[in-house]
PDB file of C-alpha atoms in Angstrom:
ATOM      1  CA  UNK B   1     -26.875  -5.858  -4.835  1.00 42.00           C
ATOM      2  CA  UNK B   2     -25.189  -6.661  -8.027  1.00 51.00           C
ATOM      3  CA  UNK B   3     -23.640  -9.904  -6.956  1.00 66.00           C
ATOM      4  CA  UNK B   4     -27.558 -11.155  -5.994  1.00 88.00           C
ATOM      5  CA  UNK B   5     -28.936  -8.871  -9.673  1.00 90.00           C
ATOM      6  CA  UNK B   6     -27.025 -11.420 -11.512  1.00 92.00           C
ATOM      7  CA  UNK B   7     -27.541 -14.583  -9.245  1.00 94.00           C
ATOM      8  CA  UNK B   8     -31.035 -13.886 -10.236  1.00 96.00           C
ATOM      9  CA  UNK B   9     -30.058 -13.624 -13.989  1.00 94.00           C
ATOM     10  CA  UNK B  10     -28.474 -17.004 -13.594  1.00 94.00           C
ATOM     11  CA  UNK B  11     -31.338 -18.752 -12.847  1.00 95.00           C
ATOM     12  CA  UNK B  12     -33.319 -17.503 -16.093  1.00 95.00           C
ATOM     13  CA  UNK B  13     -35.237 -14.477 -13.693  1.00 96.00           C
ATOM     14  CA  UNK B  14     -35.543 -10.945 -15.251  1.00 96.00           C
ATOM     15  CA  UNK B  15     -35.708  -8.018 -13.765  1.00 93.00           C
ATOM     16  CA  UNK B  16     -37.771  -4.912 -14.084  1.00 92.00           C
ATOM     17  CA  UNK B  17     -37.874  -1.415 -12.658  1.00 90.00           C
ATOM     18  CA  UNK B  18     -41.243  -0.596 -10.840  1.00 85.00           C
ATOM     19  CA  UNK B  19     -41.854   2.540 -10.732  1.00 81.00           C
ATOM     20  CA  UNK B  20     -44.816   3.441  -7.950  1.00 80.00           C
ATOM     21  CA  UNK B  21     -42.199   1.761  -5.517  1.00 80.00           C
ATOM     22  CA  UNK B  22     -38.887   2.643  -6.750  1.00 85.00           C
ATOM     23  CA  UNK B  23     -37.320  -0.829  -6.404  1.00 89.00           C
ATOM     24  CA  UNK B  24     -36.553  -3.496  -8.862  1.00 89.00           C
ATOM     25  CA  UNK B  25     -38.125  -6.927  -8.747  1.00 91.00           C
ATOM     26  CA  UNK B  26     -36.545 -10.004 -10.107  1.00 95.00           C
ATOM     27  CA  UNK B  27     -39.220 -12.315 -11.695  1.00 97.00           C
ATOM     28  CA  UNK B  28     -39.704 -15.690 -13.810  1.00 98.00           C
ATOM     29  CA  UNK B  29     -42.527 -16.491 -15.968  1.00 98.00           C
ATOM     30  CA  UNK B  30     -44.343 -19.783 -16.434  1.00 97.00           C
ATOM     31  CA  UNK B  31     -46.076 -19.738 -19.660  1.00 95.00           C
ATOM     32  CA  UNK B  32     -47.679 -22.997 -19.358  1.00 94.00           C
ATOM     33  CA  UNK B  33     -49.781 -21.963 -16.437  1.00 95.00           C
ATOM     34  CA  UNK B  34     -50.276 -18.322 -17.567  1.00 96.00           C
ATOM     35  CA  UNK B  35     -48.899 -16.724 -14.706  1.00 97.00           C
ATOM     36  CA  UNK B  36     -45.393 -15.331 -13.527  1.00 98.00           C
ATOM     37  CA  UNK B  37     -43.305 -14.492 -10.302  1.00 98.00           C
ATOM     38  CA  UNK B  38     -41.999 -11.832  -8.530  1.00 96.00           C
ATOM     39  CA  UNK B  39     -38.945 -11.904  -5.855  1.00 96.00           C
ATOM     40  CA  UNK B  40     -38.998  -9.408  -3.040  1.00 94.00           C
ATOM     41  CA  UNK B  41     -37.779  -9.019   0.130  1.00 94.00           C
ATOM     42  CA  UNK B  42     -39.806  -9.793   3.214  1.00 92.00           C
ATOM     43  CA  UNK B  43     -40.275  -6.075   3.363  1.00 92.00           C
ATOM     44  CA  UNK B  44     -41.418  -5.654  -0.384  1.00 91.00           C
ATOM     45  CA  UNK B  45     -38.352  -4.378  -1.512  1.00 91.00           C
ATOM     46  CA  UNK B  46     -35.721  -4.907  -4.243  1.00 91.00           C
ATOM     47  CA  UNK B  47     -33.828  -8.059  -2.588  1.00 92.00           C
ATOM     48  CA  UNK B  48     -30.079  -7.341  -1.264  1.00 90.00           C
ATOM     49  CA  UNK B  49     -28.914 -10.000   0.816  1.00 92.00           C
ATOM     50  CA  UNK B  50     -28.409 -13.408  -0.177  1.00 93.00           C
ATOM     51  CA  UNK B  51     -29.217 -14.387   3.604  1.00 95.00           C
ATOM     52  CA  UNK B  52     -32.460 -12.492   4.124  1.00 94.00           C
ATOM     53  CA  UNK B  53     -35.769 -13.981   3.565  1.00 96.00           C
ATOM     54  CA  UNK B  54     -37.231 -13.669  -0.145  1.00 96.00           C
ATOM     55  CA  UNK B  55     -40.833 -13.459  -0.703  1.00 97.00           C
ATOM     56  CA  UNK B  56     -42.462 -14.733  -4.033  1.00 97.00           C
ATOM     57  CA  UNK B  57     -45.669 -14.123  -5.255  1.00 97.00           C
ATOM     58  CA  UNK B  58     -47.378 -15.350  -8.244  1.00 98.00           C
ATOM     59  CA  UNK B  59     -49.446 -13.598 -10.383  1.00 98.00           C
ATOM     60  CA  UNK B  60     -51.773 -14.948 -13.470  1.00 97.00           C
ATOM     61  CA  UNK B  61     -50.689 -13.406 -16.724  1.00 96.00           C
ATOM     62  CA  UNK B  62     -53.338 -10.876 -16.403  1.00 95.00           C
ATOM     63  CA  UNK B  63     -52.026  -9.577 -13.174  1.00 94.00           C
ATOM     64  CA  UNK B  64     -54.385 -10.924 -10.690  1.00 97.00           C
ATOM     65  CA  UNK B  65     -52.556 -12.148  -7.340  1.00 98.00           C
ATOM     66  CA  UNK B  66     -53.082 -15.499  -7.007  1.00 98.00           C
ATOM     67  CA  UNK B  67     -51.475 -16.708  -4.070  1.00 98.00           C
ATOM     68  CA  UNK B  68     -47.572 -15.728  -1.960  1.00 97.00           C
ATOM     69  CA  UNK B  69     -44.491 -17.692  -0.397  1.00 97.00           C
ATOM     70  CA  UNK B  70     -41.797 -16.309   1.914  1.00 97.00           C
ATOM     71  CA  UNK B  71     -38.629 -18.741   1.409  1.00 97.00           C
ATOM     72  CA  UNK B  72     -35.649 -18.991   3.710  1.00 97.00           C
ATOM     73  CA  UNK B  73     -33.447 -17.438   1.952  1.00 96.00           C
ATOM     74  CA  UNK B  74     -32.029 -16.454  -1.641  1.00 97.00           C
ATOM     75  CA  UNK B  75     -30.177 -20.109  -1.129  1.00 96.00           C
ATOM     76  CA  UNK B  76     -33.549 -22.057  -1.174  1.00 97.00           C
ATOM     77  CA  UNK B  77     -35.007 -20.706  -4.208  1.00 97.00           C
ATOM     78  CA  UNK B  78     -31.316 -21.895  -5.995  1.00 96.00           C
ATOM     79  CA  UNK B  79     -31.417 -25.060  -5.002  1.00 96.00           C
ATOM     80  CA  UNK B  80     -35.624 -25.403  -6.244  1.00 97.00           C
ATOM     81  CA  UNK B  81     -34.330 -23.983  -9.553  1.00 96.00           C
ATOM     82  CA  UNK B  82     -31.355 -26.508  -9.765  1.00 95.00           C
ATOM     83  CA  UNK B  83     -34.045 -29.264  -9.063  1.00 97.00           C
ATOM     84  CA  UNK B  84     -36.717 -28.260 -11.498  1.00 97.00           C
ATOM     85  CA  UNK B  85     -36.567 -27.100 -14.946  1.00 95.00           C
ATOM     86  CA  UNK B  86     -36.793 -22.744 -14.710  1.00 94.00           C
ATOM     87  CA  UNK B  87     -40.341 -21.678 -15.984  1.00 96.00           C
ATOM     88  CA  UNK B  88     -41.552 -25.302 -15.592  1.00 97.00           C
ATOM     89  CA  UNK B  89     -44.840 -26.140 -14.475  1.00 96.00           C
ATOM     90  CA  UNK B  90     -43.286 -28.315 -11.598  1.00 97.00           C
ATOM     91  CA  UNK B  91     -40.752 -25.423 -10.686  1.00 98.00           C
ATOM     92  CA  UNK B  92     -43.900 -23.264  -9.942  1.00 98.00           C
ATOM     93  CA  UNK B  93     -45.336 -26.078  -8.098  1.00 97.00           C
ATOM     94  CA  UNK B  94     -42.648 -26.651  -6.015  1.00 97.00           C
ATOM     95  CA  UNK B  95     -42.282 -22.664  -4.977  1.00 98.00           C
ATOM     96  CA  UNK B  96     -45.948 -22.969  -4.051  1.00 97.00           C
ATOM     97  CA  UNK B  97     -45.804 -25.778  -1.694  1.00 97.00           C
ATOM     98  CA  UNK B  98     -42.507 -24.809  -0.282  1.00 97.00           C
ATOM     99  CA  UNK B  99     -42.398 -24.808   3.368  1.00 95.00           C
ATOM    100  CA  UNK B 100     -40.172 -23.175   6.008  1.00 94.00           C
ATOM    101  CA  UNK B 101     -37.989 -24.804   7.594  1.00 90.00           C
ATOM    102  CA  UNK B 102     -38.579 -25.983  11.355  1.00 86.00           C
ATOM    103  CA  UNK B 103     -36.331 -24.251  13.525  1.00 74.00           C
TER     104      UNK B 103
END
């Protein structure tokens, strides 16, 4: 897990402990549209594996869901963060339109 902890650091995420669940999430927040992100795995869990699915949901600053994304992998949310600006308005945009891959 460290290798992926500071992949995540990389790309401007934090991290933070969560108690009630006893995992760590990674997260990014987008102060322009009030809200933030959190990085799971596709079983709500602190994300391991560069491979496995990661699941991203966004939450308004006042931590109301507001909507939730699975991406392929650990690999697709690098390459959305090497396209758009981390914490930009069109980074968040892009992670909420992101679509799956057809197999």
């Amino acid at each position: 897990m460290a290798g992926l902890e500071h992949e995540f650091e990389l790309l401007g995420c934090w991290e933070s402990a969560t108690e009630e669940e006893n995992i760590v999430v990674y997260g990014m927040d987008f102060e322009d549209a009030e809200a933030f992100v959190v990085f799971t795995d596709d079983a709500g869990k602190t994300p391991a594996e560069a491979e496995a699915p990661l699941v991203a949901a966004c939450y308004s600053d006042d931590d109301c869901f507001k909507w939730g994304k699975e991406l392929e992998s650990f690999a697709a949310w690098q390459q959305l963060c090497t396209q758009y600006q981390p914490g930009s308005a069109a980074l968040l945009a892009a992670l909420e339109t992101y679509e799956l891959p057809k197999k």
